[in-house]
């Protein structure tokens, strides 16, 4: 499991965010994962020289809900209002893959043994790929937290890493989910109001407009890239079926087409394998990249919202103070409120600026890395397919010649 | 120059070269030349294609090659198509006539550019749909070789279907196609001529040929299928992409149909075929309409045949036929499966093309909103690459379709015709058996008469019976002759069919693979251009 994980996890921010590499005081990774019926168990492994922990190296088993709990605790913490909270990893979703495996099982009677085995292998590989991806997403979340100068010191985070019993974090029940729903409605309505307030600071004003547009476009690009990759996979599946049928034709044909068909079948099979890899790589390098930055840009937007909210509160507090002074009533109270709001706002503004700059740096680096790798992989695969086709064609023609010379 | 060109450039014919060139170290793609050596060898390997039937009879010194055609411009380099159709004494030995002089290109010869009309530019449709020409099946730019001269004659004929034009309007409208024939065969009064035909004319031709030849065991190539939906759209005047595609698909299918028909040594001489190709006016074939009297009669006959097939239990004395029937059955199943998969591939590739285009636009938008300059530029470049790739997928989908899918569809239909011919043999056998039964009955009746009691009627009855017996004896003999004849014909036809099938598949599949290579080449080009841009992100 370890080697597989390492290979999959190479694509993500560890190379990008330099802090993660050189910081030995706290290193977190997911060393193992187990997929059970309806849940995934992640083994979170920590290496740390910090005095906070009882040992220098230790592991615990965590489930997805516990990650969500940790993320939510950050979001709800007022102290962290000025940070881009690393986006929560998406829920492990094997439904689609399981459904396909089930359908395959049902259709077993209608296809040949070879076809069935092939498709089964394909689906198992797909399942494994999804599994690796979900592990990677969860690990990325933890690494981002561990890399953040303030968040890494969070108590909940330490508990998450160290406490080797179940955190007893249950999923939200219906009532809580409903509450969340309403909270979100209120928040988005508020968000609109807050966003409408013009910011004095050019930097933030620009970031607001930028992020809004960027987020929408990333969303669109992510959806379209998913569709494109799905079509690619479907085409590869078709080539798979074509290869199988050609193989059957090759075994049955009465003319000298036998060998021809068998060779062509082989060629198609090789091509298909590579095309499937192309789709998988596009998925990893392009689709996943876009999905991640969709979530991150949302987190950045949330930060701006919180700052905007604080600004509105500050301005309101100012107004209230003026009013209190005018009426000469509750002035002290108003002053305190105003000061609190002012501090809050300034604190958020200060850290938000740095966070947004870091976000840009991370984003540019991640895109660069992934686009370069995407192009390199596409080239590698296209060259391999081309080479196979050349060799295949040559072999076909040679076999034609051989047949005609009577050498069969 | 690659043999498979992307559709927006003029098609080039396959060029042939000597095997010596094959041995040279080639730069990719070597395929253009590699393909050709195959066909050179075909001509020299004449021994391999001797028909099993012909061993029994005197064969002309040439081997029964399937008829093939040199490219249209027979003027350059070739020694001119000398065509003589050798008429054998044995009327049925068709293959004696189907010999041709096959020859080779000299090494210096350049690939011949098509001088036929560029495909599918019609005055009707607003969009131009370019089809990769599948003429590879039907033409060879073969030149003569001294050794091959004793092979005999060149069977040279090139038919193109082009310029679909809508005639009339409303529900009575129809598409008229221009059928151009270029030939040097003496069967025809001119070397080059064209006529206007509509779809029902083609169906009418097939109908006539089927009724004349199927029952003696010739495999008559089936005509393209009717399509009510497709035609209605065209009639209604919908000038959109799907009806343009439909017209192009039909045009291509009609062309292949005619080429296959004239490829058949007996059919090309048939007066109906000659009339179809030559006559300006042709009586309208109304009996092809589904709801006409003839149409209904056809349906009734088909049902009757199906019932008969189930009831006739033939004593197969010839293992060859049993084996072949089983083989064709298996082939039918697999080809249908393959066809379905390829159609699915075409569909998904078109989808991929659309989705890639959509993603390209989205990536461009993302690039626009990105505020880091270098990344913004890279994203725009990515969008451009994806746009080119979507075009590539689109072209590949066309290749998938016109090369691979249509070939498979044609063969699925052809195999139905082959199976039909086997059924005809069963019917012939059945007729023969019935005649024998009748003869037996008559003989029994005669024997009974010997012991009859009515002397006055006896002589008359005896004479009658004698006549009937003679009649049925003749019928039995005829039945046996017919059966043997159809068996012989079928053997030959199947032989010819299999050879043609092998050739068709090999040619098309190799061409198809070339198209795949081309796609990969382009992909490599595009990504190589993009890579430095991605690396340039600072």
PDB file of N, CA and C in Angstrom, chain A residues 115 206 210 213-214 217-218 220-221 224-225 227-228 231 234-235 238 242 245 248-249 252-257 268 286 363-364 367-368 375 378-379 382-383 386 389-390 393 396-397 401 403-404, chain B residues 28 31 34 38 41 48 327 330-331 334 337 341 344-345 348 351-352 355-356 358-359 362 365-366 369-372 375 498 501-502 505-506 510 512-513 517 520-521 524 527-528 531 535 537:
ATOM      1  N   UNK A 115     -13.662 -11.794 -21.900  1.00  0.00           N
ATOM      2  CA  UNK A 115     -14.243 -10.462 -21.805  1.00  0.00           C
ATOM      3  C   UNK A 115     -14.547 -10.129 -20.359  1.00  0.00           C
ATOM      4  N   UNK A 206     -10.138  44.260  -5.498  1.00  0.00           N
ATOM      5  CA  UNK A 206      -9.736  43.492  -6.673  1.00  0.00           C
ATOM      6  C   UNK A 206      -9.910  41.996  -6.427  1.00  0.00           C
ATOM      7  N   UNK A 210     -12.108  39.384  -8.534  1.00  0.00           N
ATOM      8  CA  UNK A 210     -11.350  38.304  -9.154  1.00  0.00           C
ATOM      9  C   UNK A 210     -11.870  36.949  -8.713  1.00  0.00           C
ATOM     10  N   UNK A 213     -15.347  35.777 -10.056  1.00  0.00           N
ATOM     11  CA  UNK A 213     -15.335  35.326 -11.441  1.00  0.00           C
ATOM     12  C   UNK A 213     -14.541  34.026 -11.572  1.00  0.00           C
ATOM     13  N   UNK A 214     -13.381  34.004 -10.925  1.00  0.00           N
ATOM     14  CA  UNK A 214     -12.502  32.851 -11.030  1.00  0.00           C
ATOM     15  C   UNK A 214     -13.203  31.595 -10.550  1.00  0.00           C
ATOM     16  N   UNK A 217     -15.676  30.285 -13.009  1.00  0.00           N
ATOM     17  CA  UNK A 217     -15.079  29.707 -14.208  1.00  0.00           C
ATOM     18  C   UNK A 217     -14.395  28.380 -13.917  1.00  0.00           C
ATOM     19  N   UNK A 218     -13.793  28.287 -12.738  1.00  0.00           N
ATOM     20  CA  UNK A 218     -13.189  27.002 -12.374  1.00  0.00           C
ATOM     21  C   UNK A 218     -14.274  25.943 -12.252  1.00  0.00           C
ATOM     22  N   UNK A 220     -17.044  25.791 -13.897  1.00  0.00           N
ATOM     23  CA  UNK A 220     -17.437  25.415 -15.244  1.00  0.00           C
ATOM     24  C   UNK A 220     -16.375  24.512 -15.890  1.00  0.00           C
ATOM     25  N   UNK A 221     -15.126  24.925 -15.756  1.00  0.00           N
ATOM     26  CA  UNK A 221     -14.042  24.151 -16.366  1.00  0.00           C
ATOM     27  C   UNK A 221     -13.977  22.755 -15.753  1.00  0.00           C
ATOM     28  N   UNK A 224     -16.781  20.645 -17.197  1.00  0.00           N
ATOM     29  CA  UNK A 224     -16.546  20.294 -18.602  1.00  0.00           C
ATOM     30  C   UNK A 224     -15.410  19.294 -18.737  1.00  0.00           C
ATOM     31  N   UNK A 225     -14.381  19.440 -17.909  1.00  0.00           N
ATOM     32  CA  UNK A 225     -13.272  18.492 -18.021  1.00  0.00           C
ATOM     33  C   UNK A 225     -13.737  17.101 -17.598  1.00  0.00           C
ATOM     34  N   UNK A 227     -16.711  15.853 -18.025  1.00  0.00           N
ATOM     35  CA  UNK A 227     -17.491  15.293 -19.140  1.00  0.00           C
ATOM     36  C   UNK A 227     -16.573  14.795 -20.242  1.00  0.00           C
ATOM     37  N   UNK A 228     -15.560  15.587 -20.527  1.00  0.00           N
ATOM     38  CA  UNK A 228     -14.630  15.233 -21.599  1.00  0.00           C
ATOM     39  C   UNK A 228     -13.942  13.907 -21.270  1.00  0.00           C
ATOM     40  N   UNK A 231     -16.196  10.877 -21.681  1.00  0.00           N
ATOM     41  CA  UNK A 231     -16.323  10.454 -23.082  1.00  0.00           C
ATOM     42  C   UNK A 231     -15.100   9.660 -23.506  1.00  0.00           C
ATOM     43  N   UNK A 234     -15.345   6.235 -22.217  1.00  0.00           N
ATOM     44  CA  UNK A 234     -16.320   5.446 -22.974  1.00  0.00           C
ATOM     45  C   UNK A 234     -15.724   4.965 -24.281  1.00  0.00           C
ATOM     46  N   UNK A 235     -15.006   5.857 -24.957  1.00  0.00           N
ATOM     47  CA  UNK A 235     -14.392   5.470 -26.225  1.00  0.00           C
ATOM     48  C   UNK A 235     -13.393   4.335 -25.993  1.00  0.00           C
ATOM     49  N   UNK A 238     -15.183   1.132 -25.687  1.00  0.00           N
ATOM     50  CA  UNK A 238     -15.608   0.612 -26.986  1.00  0.00           C
ATOM     51  C   UNK A 238     -14.466  -0.108 -27.675  1.00  0.00           C
ATOM     52  N   UNK A 242     -14.238  -3.851 -29.144  1.00  0.00           N
ATOM     53  CA  UNK A 242     -13.826  -4.130 -30.523  1.00  0.00           C
ATOM     54  C   UNK A 242     -12.681  -5.123 -30.531  1.00  0.00           C
ATOM     55  N   UNK A 245     -14.014  -8.632 -29.863  1.00  0.00           N
ATOM     56  CA  UNK A 245     -14.726  -9.240 -30.989  1.00  0.00           C
ATOM     57  C   UNK A 245     -13.754  -9.614 -32.100  1.00  0.00           C
ATOM     58  N   UNK A 248     -12.238 -12.860 -31.248  1.00  0.00           N
ATOM     59  CA  UNK A 248     -13.129 -13.989 -31.544  1.00  0.00           C
ATOM     60  C   UNK A 248     -13.145 -14.276 -33.042  1.00  0.00           C
ATOM     61  N   UNK A 249     -13.232 -13.202 -33.848  1.00  0.00           N
ATOM     62  CA  UNK A 249     -13.204 -13.383 -35.289  1.00  0.00           C
ATOM     63  C   UNK A 249     -11.928 -14.088 -35.716  1.00  0.00           C
ATOM     64  N   UNK A 252     -12.059 -17.721 -35.238  1.00  0.00           N
ATOM     65  CA  UNK A 252     -13.052 -18.508 -35.984  1.00  0.00           C
ATOM     66  C   UNK A 252     -12.866 -18.482 -37.470  1.00  0.00           C
ATOM     67  N   UNK A 253     -12.170 -17.480 -37.990  1.00  0.00           N
ATOM     68  CA  UNK A 253     -12.254 -17.253 -39.418  1.00  0.00           C
ATOM     69  C   UNK A 253     -11.638 -18.373 -40.237  1.00  0.00           C
ATOM     70  N   UNK A 254     -12.284 -18.633 -41.347  1.00  0.00           N
ATOM     71  CA  UNK A 254     -11.847 -19.753 -42.167  1.00  0.00           C
ATOM     72  C   UNK A 254     -10.792 -19.367 -43.186  1.00  0.00           C
ATOM     73  N   UNK A 255     -10.636 -18.082 -43.389  1.00  0.00           N
ATOM     74  CA  UNK A 255      -9.667 -17.668 -44.402  1.00  0.00           C
ATOM     75  C   UNK A 255      -8.353 -17.299 -43.708  1.00  0.00           C
ATOM     76  N   UNK A 256      -7.439 -16.745 -44.486  1.00  0.00           N
ATOM     77  CA  UNK A 256      -6.170 -16.359 -43.875  1.00  0.00           C
ATOM     78  C   UNK A 256      -6.303 -15.069 -43.075  1.00  0.00           C
ATOM     79  N   UNK A 257      -7.542 -14.663 -42.850  1.00  0.00           N
ATOM     80  CA  UNK A 257      -7.769 -13.478 -42.033  1.00  0.00           C
ATOM     81  C   UNK A 257      -7.496 -13.741 -40.561  1.00  0.00           C
ATOM     82  N   UNK A 268      -5.363  -3.250 -31.048  1.00  0.00           N
ATOM     83  CA  UNK A 268      -6.430  -2.466 -30.436  1.00  0.00           C
ATOM     84  C   UNK A 268      -6.349  -2.570 -28.925  1.00  0.00           C
ATOM     85  N   UNK A 286      -5.654  17.146 -14.548  1.00  0.00           N
ATOM     86  CA  UNK A 286      -6.471  18.270 -14.965  1.00  0.00           C
ATOM     87  C   UNK A 286      -7.737  18.372 -14.116  1.00  0.00           C
ATOM     88  N   UNK A 363      -1.446  28.432  -6.127  1.00  0.00           N
ATOM     89  CA  UNK A 363      -2.254  28.133  -7.305  1.00  0.00           C
ATOM     90  C   UNK A 363      -1.392  28.090  -8.565  1.00  0.00           C
ATOM     91  N   UNK A 364      -0.588  29.139  -8.718  1.00  0.00           N
ATOM     92  CA  UNK A 364       0.241  29.205  -9.922  1.00  0.00           C
ATOM     93  C   UNK A 364       1.186  28.019  -9.984  1.00  0.00           C
ATOM     94  N   UNK A 367      -0.746  24.742 -10.788  1.00  0.00           N
ATOM     95  CA  UNK A 367      -1.149  24.688 -12.190  1.00  0.00           C
ATOM     96  C   UNK A 367       0.044  24.401 -13.071  1.00  0.00           C
ATOM     97  N   UNK A 368       1.130  25.078 -12.779  1.00  0.00           N
ATOM     98  CA  UNK A 368       2.324  24.873 -13.595  1.00  0.00           C
ATOM     99  C   UNK A 368       2.730  23.406 -13.550  1.00  0.00           C
ATOM    100  N   UNK A 375       1.048  17.660 -20.071  1.00  0.00           N
ATOM    101  CA  UNK A 375       1.584  17.687 -21.428  1.00  0.00           C
ATOM    102  C   UNK A 375       2.599  16.568 -21.627  1.00  0.00           C
ATOM    103  N   UNK A 378       0.727  13.249 -21.872  1.00  0.00           N
ATOM    104  CA  UNK A 378       0.015  13.124 -23.145  1.00  0.00           C
ATOM    105  C   UNK A 378       1.002  12.782 -24.254  1.00  0.00           C
ATOM    106  N   UNK A 379       2.152  13.459 -24.235  1.00  0.00           N
ATOM    107  CA  UNK A 379       3.159  13.193 -25.253  1.00  0.00           C
ATOM    108  C   UNK A 379       3.646  11.759 -25.153  1.00  0.00           C
ATOM    109  N   UNK A 382       0.934   9.388 -26.404  1.00  0.00           N
ATOM    110  CA  UNK A 382       0.701   9.466 -27.849  1.00  0.00           C
ATOM    111  C   UNK A 382       1.846   8.809 -28.603  1.00  0.00           C
ATOM    112  N   UNK A 383       3.078   9.038 -28.106  1.00  0.00           N
ATOM    113  CA  UNK A 383       4.225   8.437 -28.785  1.00  0.00           C
ATOM    114  C   UNK A 383       4.168   6.919 -28.668  1.00  0.00           C
ATOM    115  N   UNK A 386       1.558   5.603 -31.006  1.00  0.00           N
ATOM    116  CA  UNK A 386       2.046   5.694 -32.379  1.00  0.00           C
ATOM    117  C   UNK A 386       3.037   4.580 -32.661  1.00  0.00           C
ATOM    118  N   UNK A 389       1.319   1.330 -33.066  1.00  0.00           N
ATOM    119  CA  UNK A 389       0.612   1.255 -34.342  1.00  0.00           C
ATOM    120  C   UNK A 389       1.591   0.999 -35.482  1.00  0.00           C
ATOM    121  N   UNK A 390       2.728   1.688 -35.449  1.00  0.00           N
ATOM    122  CA  UNK A 390       3.724   1.457 -36.491  1.00  0.00           C
ATOM    123  C   UNK A 390       4.147  -0.001 -36.525  1.00  0.00           C
ATOM    124  N   UNK A 393       1.283  -2.246 -37.573  1.00  0.00           N
ATOM    125  CA  UNK A 393       1.032  -2.184 -39.011  1.00  0.00           C
ATOM    126  C   UNK A 393       2.076  -2.967 -39.778  1.00  0.00           C
ATOM    127  N   UNK A 396       1.496  -6.577 -39.471  1.00  0.00           N
ATOM    128  CA  UNK A 396       0.350  -6.989 -40.268  1.00  0.00           C
ATOM    129  C   UNK A 396       0.742  -7.178 -41.719  1.00  0.00           C
ATOM    130  N   UNK A 397       1.467  -6.192 -42.207  1.00  0.00           N
ATOM    131  CA  UNK A 397       1.849  -6.273 -43.606  1.00  0.00           C
ATOM    132  C   UNK A 397       2.807  -7.422 -43.853  1.00  0.00           C
ATOM    133  N   UNK A 401       2.304 -10.555 -46.345  1.00  0.00           N
ATOM    134  CA  UNK A 401       3.306 -11.004 -47.305  1.00  0.00           C
ATOM    135  C   UNK A 401       3.605 -12.483 -47.109  1.00  0.00           C
ATOM    136  N   UNK A 403       1.796 -14.776 -45.824  1.00  0.00           N
ATOM    137  CA  UNK A 403       0.684 -15.614 -46.284  1.00  0.00           C
ATOM    138  C   UNK A 403       0.735 -15.778 -47.785  1.00  0.00           C
ATOM    139  N   UNK A 404       0.972 -14.659 -48.454  1.00  0.00           N
ATOM    140  CA  UNK A 404       0.924 -14.702 -49.901  1.00  0.00           C
ATOM    141  C   UNK A 404       2.080 -15.505 -50.483  1.00  0.00           C
TER     142      UNK A 404
ATOM    143  N   UNK B  28       9.411   7.147 -40.384  1.00  0.00           N
ATOM    144  CA  UNK B  28       7.966   7.045 -40.224  1.00  0.00           C
ATOM    145  C   UNK B  28       7.291   8.163 -40.995  1.00  0.00           C
ATOM    146  N   UNK B  31       4.163   3.528 -43.741  1.00  0.00           N
ATOM    147  CA  UNK B  31       2.968   2.765 -44.075  1.00  0.00           C
ATOM    148  C   UNK B  31       2.545   2.929 -45.516  1.00  0.00           C
ATOM    149  N   UNK B  34       4.500   0.636 -47.351  1.00  0.00           N
ATOM    150  CA  UNK B  34       4.376  -0.737 -46.854  1.00  0.00           C
ATOM    151  C   UNK B  34       3.099  -1.372 -47.343  1.00  0.00           C
ATOM    152  N   UNK B  38       2.119  -5.227 -50.256  1.00  0.00           N
ATOM    153  CA  UNK B  38       1.113  -6.273 -50.118  1.00  0.00           C
ATOM    154  C   UNK B  38       0.508  -6.599 -51.458  1.00  0.00           C
ATOM    155  N   UNK B  41       2.507  -8.357 -54.155  1.00  0.00           N
ATOM    156  CA  UNK B  41       2.659  -9.790 -53.939  1.00  0.00           C
ATOM    157  C   UNK B  41       1.397 -10.535 -54.341  1.00  0.00           C
ATOM    158  N   UNK B  48      -2.030 -19.179 -55.062  1.00  0.00           N
ATOM    159  CA  UNK B  48      -2.803 -19.281 -53.839  1.00  0.00           C
ATOM    160  C   UNK B  48      -4.295 -19.167 -54.062  1.00  0.00           C
ATOM    161  N   UNK B 327     -19.969 -21.536 -40.876  1.00  0.00           N
ATOM    162  CA  UNK B 327     -18.992 -20.453 -40.806  1.00  0.00           C
ATOM    163  C   UNK B 327     -19.644 -19.100 -41.021  1.00  0.00           C
ATOM    164  N   UNK B 330     -21.548 -18.011 -37.977  1.00  0.00           N
ATOM    165  CA  UNK B 330     -20.655 -17.456 -36.935  1.00  0.00           C
ATOM    166  C   UNK B 330     -20.155 -16.074 -37.318  1.00  0.00           C
ATOM    167  N   UNK B 331     -19.764 -15.949 -38.584  1.00  0.00           N
ATOM    168  CA  UNK B 331     -19.242 -14.678 -39.062  1.00  0.00           C
ATOM    169  C   UNK B 331     -20.289 -13.592 -38.907  1.00  0.00           C
ATOM    170  N   UNK B 334     -20.528 -12.407 -35.270  1.00  0.00           N
ATOM    171  CA  UNK B 334     -19.386 -11.592 -34.839  1.00  0.00           C
ATOM    172  C   UNK B 334     -19.367 -10.243 -35.534  1.00  0.00           C
ATOM    173  N   UNK B 337     -21.802  -7.929 -34.004  1.00  0.00           N
ATOM    174  CA  UNK B 337     -21.302  -7.460 -32.699  1.00  0.00           C
ATOM    175  C   UNK B 337     -20.258  -6.364 -32.911  1.00  0.00           C
ATOM    176  N   UNK B 341     -20.229  -2.379 -31.832  1.00  0.00           N
ATOM    177  CA  UNK B 341     -19.174  -1.737 -31.036  1.00  0.00           C
ATOM    178  C   UNK B 341     -18.588  -0.543 -31.760  1.00  0.00           C
ATOM    179  N   UNK B 344     -20.854   2.340 -31.646  1.00  0.00           N
ATOM    180  CA  UNK B 344     -20.768   2.957 -30.328  1.00  0.00           C
ATOM    181  C   UNK B 344     -19.526   3.841 -30.229  1.00  0.00           C
ATOM    182  N   UNK B 345     -18.432   3.349 -30.788  1.00  0.00           N
ATOM    183  CA  UNK B 345     -17.189   4.129 -30.767  1.00  0.00           C
ATOM    184  C   UNK B 345     -17.361   5.441 -31.512  1.00  0.00           C
ATOM    185  N   UNK B 348     -19.321   7.783 -29.326  1.00  0.00           N
ATOM    186  CA  UNK B 348     -18.553   8.338 -28.213  1.00  0.00           C
ATOM    187  C   UNK B 348     -17.480   9.297 -28.668  1.00  0.00           C
ATOM    188  N   UNK B 351     -19.033  12.507 -29.313  1.00  0.00           N
ATOM    189  CA  UNK B 351     -19.320  13.109 -28.013  1.00  0.00           C
ATOM    190  C   UNK B 351     -18.046  13.719 -27.427  1.00  0.00           C
ATOM    191  N   UNK B 352     -16.958  12.959 -27.532  1.00  0.00           N
ATOM    192  CA  UNK B 352     -15.669  13.438 -27.020  1.00  0.00           C
ATOM    193  C   UNK B 352     -15.275  14.728 -27.707  1.00  0.00           C
ATOM    194  N   UNK B 355     -17.428  17.522 -26.312  1.00  0.00           N
ATOM    195  CA  UNK B 355     -17.058  17.856 -24.930  1.00  0.00           C
ATOM    196  C   UNK B 355     -15.693  18.531 -24.851  1.00  0.00           C
ATOM    197  N   UNK B 356     -14.783  18.102 -25.735  1.00  0.00           N
ATOM    198  CA  UNK B 356     -13.472  18.742 -25.738  1.00  0.00           C
ATOM    199  C   UNK B 356     -13.595  20.199 -26.168  1.00  0.00           C
ATOM    200  N   UNK B 358     -16.145  22.077 -25.805  1.00  0.00           N
ATOM    201  CA  UNK B 358     -16.782  22.783 -24.693  1.00  0.00           C
ATOM    202  C   UNK B 358     -15.760  23.096 -23.604  1.00  0.00           C
ATOM    203  N   UNK B 359     -14.907  22.109 -23.301  1.00  0.00           N
ATOM    204  CA  UNK B 359     -13.868  22.339 -22.302  1.00  0.00           C
ATOM    205  C   UNK B 359     -12.896  23.412 -22.761  1.00  0.00           C
ATOM    206  N   UNK B 362     -14.245  26.690 -22.031  1.00  0.00           N
ATOM    207  CA  UNK B 362     -14.220  26.931 -20.599  1.00  0.00           C
ATOM    208  C   UNK B 362     -12.817  27.285 -20.125  1.00  0.00           C
ATOM    209  N   UNK B 365     -11.981  30.795 -20.957  1.00  0.00           N
ATOM    210  CA  UNK B 365     -12.601  31.730 -20.017  1.00  0.00           C
ATOM    211  C   UNK B 365     -11.800  31.798 -18.717  1.00  0.00           C
ATOM    212  N   UNK B 366     -11.391  30.605 -18.269  1.00  0.00           N
ATOM    213  CA  UNK B 366     -10.604  30.544 -17.039  1.00  0.00           C
ATOM    214  C   UNK B 366      -9.309  31.324 -17.215  1.00  0.00           C
ATOM    215  N   UNK B 369      -9.810  34.981 -16.836  1.00  0.00           N
ATOM    216  CA  UNK B 369     -10.033  35.544 -15.506  1.00  0.00           C
ATOM    217  C   UNK B 369      -8.826  35.376 -14.593  1.00  0.00           C
ATOM    218  N   UNK B 370      -7.885  34.516 -14.990  1.00  0.00           N
ATOM    219  CA  UNK B 370      -6.687  34.317 -14.174  1.00  0.00           C
ATOM    220  C   UNK B 370      -5.838  35.585 -14.179  1.00  0.00           C
ATOM    221  N   UNK B 371      -5.438  36.039 -12.986  1.00  0.00           N
ATOM    222  CA  UNK B 371      -4.731  37.326 -12.990  1.00  0.00           C
ATOM    223  C   UNK B 371      -3.209  37.211 -13.011  1.00  0.00           C
ATOM    224  N   UNK B 372      -2.727  35.985 -12.969  1.00  0.00           N
ATOM    225  CA  UNK B 372      -1.285  35.819 -13.120  1.00  0.00           C
ATOM    226  C   UNK B 372      -1.007  35.700 -14.617  1.00  0.00           C
ATOM    227  N   UNK B 375       0.412  32.344 -16.253  1.00  0.00           N
ATOM    228  CA  UNK B 375      -0.556  31.254 -16.139  1.00  0.00           C
ATOM    229  C   UNK B 375      -1.748  31.497 -17.055  1.00  0.00           C
ATOM    230  N   UNK B 498     -15.153 -14.765 -50.546  1.00  0.00           N
ATOM    231  CA  UNK B 498     -14.177 -14.826 -49.462  1.00  0.00           C
ATOM    232  C   UNK B 498     -12.912 -14.065 -49.832  1.00  0.00           C
ATOM    233  N   UNK B 501     -13.648 -10.504 -49.553  1.00  0.00           N
ATOM    234  CA  UNK B 501     -13.794 -10.127 -48.145  1.00  0.00           C
ATOM    235  C   UNK B 501     -12.423  -9.928 -47.511  1.00  0.00           C
ATOM    236  N   UNK B 502     -11.545 -10.896 -47.775  1.00  0.00           N
ATOM    237  CA  UNK B 502     -10.189 -10.795 -47.210  1.00  0.00           C
ATOM    238  C   UNK B 502      -9.546  -9.492 -47.652  1.00  0.00           C
ATOM    239  N   UNK B 505     -11.314  -6.306 -46.114  1.00  0.00           N
ATOM    240  CA  UNK B 505     -11.016  -6.078 -44.704  1.00  0.00           C
ATOM    241  C   UNK B 505      -9.587  -5.634 -44.504  1.00  0.00           C
ATOM    242  N   UNK B 506      -8.679  -6.314 -45.192  1.00  0.00           N
ATOM    243  CA  UNK B 506      -7.280  -5.955 -44.992  1.00  0.00           C
ATOM    244  C   UNK B 506      -7.041  -4.516 -45.382  1.00  0.00           C
ATOM    245  N   UNK B 510      -6.201  -1.638 -42.595  1.00  0.00           N
ATOM    246  CA  UNK B 510      -4.885  -0.986 -42.629  1.00  0.00           C
ATOM    247  C   UNK B 510      -5.054   0.519 -42.802  1.00  0.00           C
ATOM    248  N   UNK B 512      -7.542   2.221 -41.851  1.00  0.00           N
ATOM    249  CA  UNK B 512      -8.079   2.729 -40.597  1.00  0.00           C
ATOM    250  C   UNK B 512      -6.965   2.912 -39.579  1.00  0.00           C
ATOM    251  N   UNK B 513      -6.088   1.927 -39.511  1.00  0.00           N
ATOM    252  CA  UNK B 513      -4.966   2.042 -38.578  1.00  0.00           C
ATOM    253  C   UNK B 513      -4.103   3.241 -38.938  1.00  0.00           C
ATOM    254  N   UNK B 517      -2.872   6.378 -36.675  1.00  0.00           N
ATOM    255  CA  UNK B 517      -1.494   6.880 -36.570  1.00  0.00           C
ATOM    256  C   UNK B 517      -1.489   8.386 -36.795  1.00  0.00           C
ATOM    257  N   UNK B 520      -2.535  10.299 -33.818  1.00  0.00           N
ATOM    258  CA  UNK B 520      -1.500  10.369 -32.774  1.00  0.00           C
ATOM    259  C   UNK B 520      -0.408  11.362 -33.160  1.00  0.00           C
ATOM    260  N   UNK B 521      -0.049  11.359 -34.446  1.00  0.00           N
ATOM    261  CA  UNK B 521       0.968  12.309 -34.921  1.00  0.00           C
ATOM    262  C   UNK B 521       0.558  13.732 -34.575  1.00  0.00           C
ATOM    263  N   UNK B 524       0.738  14.524 -30.905  1.00  0.00           N
ATOM    264  CA  UNK B 524       2.119  14.760 -30.488  1.00  0.00           C
ATOM    265  C   UNK B 524       2.524  16.177 -30.857  1.00  0.00           C
ATOM    266  N   UNK B 527       0.787  18.747 -28.425  1.00  0.00           N
ATOM    267  CA  UNK B 527       1.283  18.780 -27.052  1.00  0.00           C
ATOM    268  C   UNK B 527       2.736  19.254 -26.999  1.00  0.00           C
ATOM    269  N   UNK B 528       3.490  18.905 -28.017  1.00  0.00           N
ATOM    270  CA  UNK B 528       4.872  19.391 -28.042  1.00  0.00           C
ATOM    271  C   UNK B 528       4.914  20.904 -28.120  1.00  0.00           C
ATOM    272  N   UNK B 531       3.925  22.241 -24.454  1.00  0.00           N
ATOM    273  CA  UNK B 531       4.802  21.987 -23.306  1.00  0.00           C
ATOM    274  C   UNK B 531       5.670  23.180 -22.901  1.00  0.00           C
ATOM    275  N   UNK B 535       5.803  25.152 -19.287  1.00  0.00           N
ATOM    276  CA  UNK B 535       7.031  25.298 -18.506  1.00  0.00           C
ATOM    277  C   UNK B 535       7.355  26.761 -18.255  1.00  0.00           C
ATOM    278  N   UNK B 537       5.523  29.058 -17.260  1.00  0.00           N
ATOM    279  CA  UNK B 537       4.798  29.718 -16.177  1.00  0.00           C
ATOM    280  C   UNK B 537       5.776  29.987 -15.057  1.00  0.00           C
TER     281      UNK B 537
END
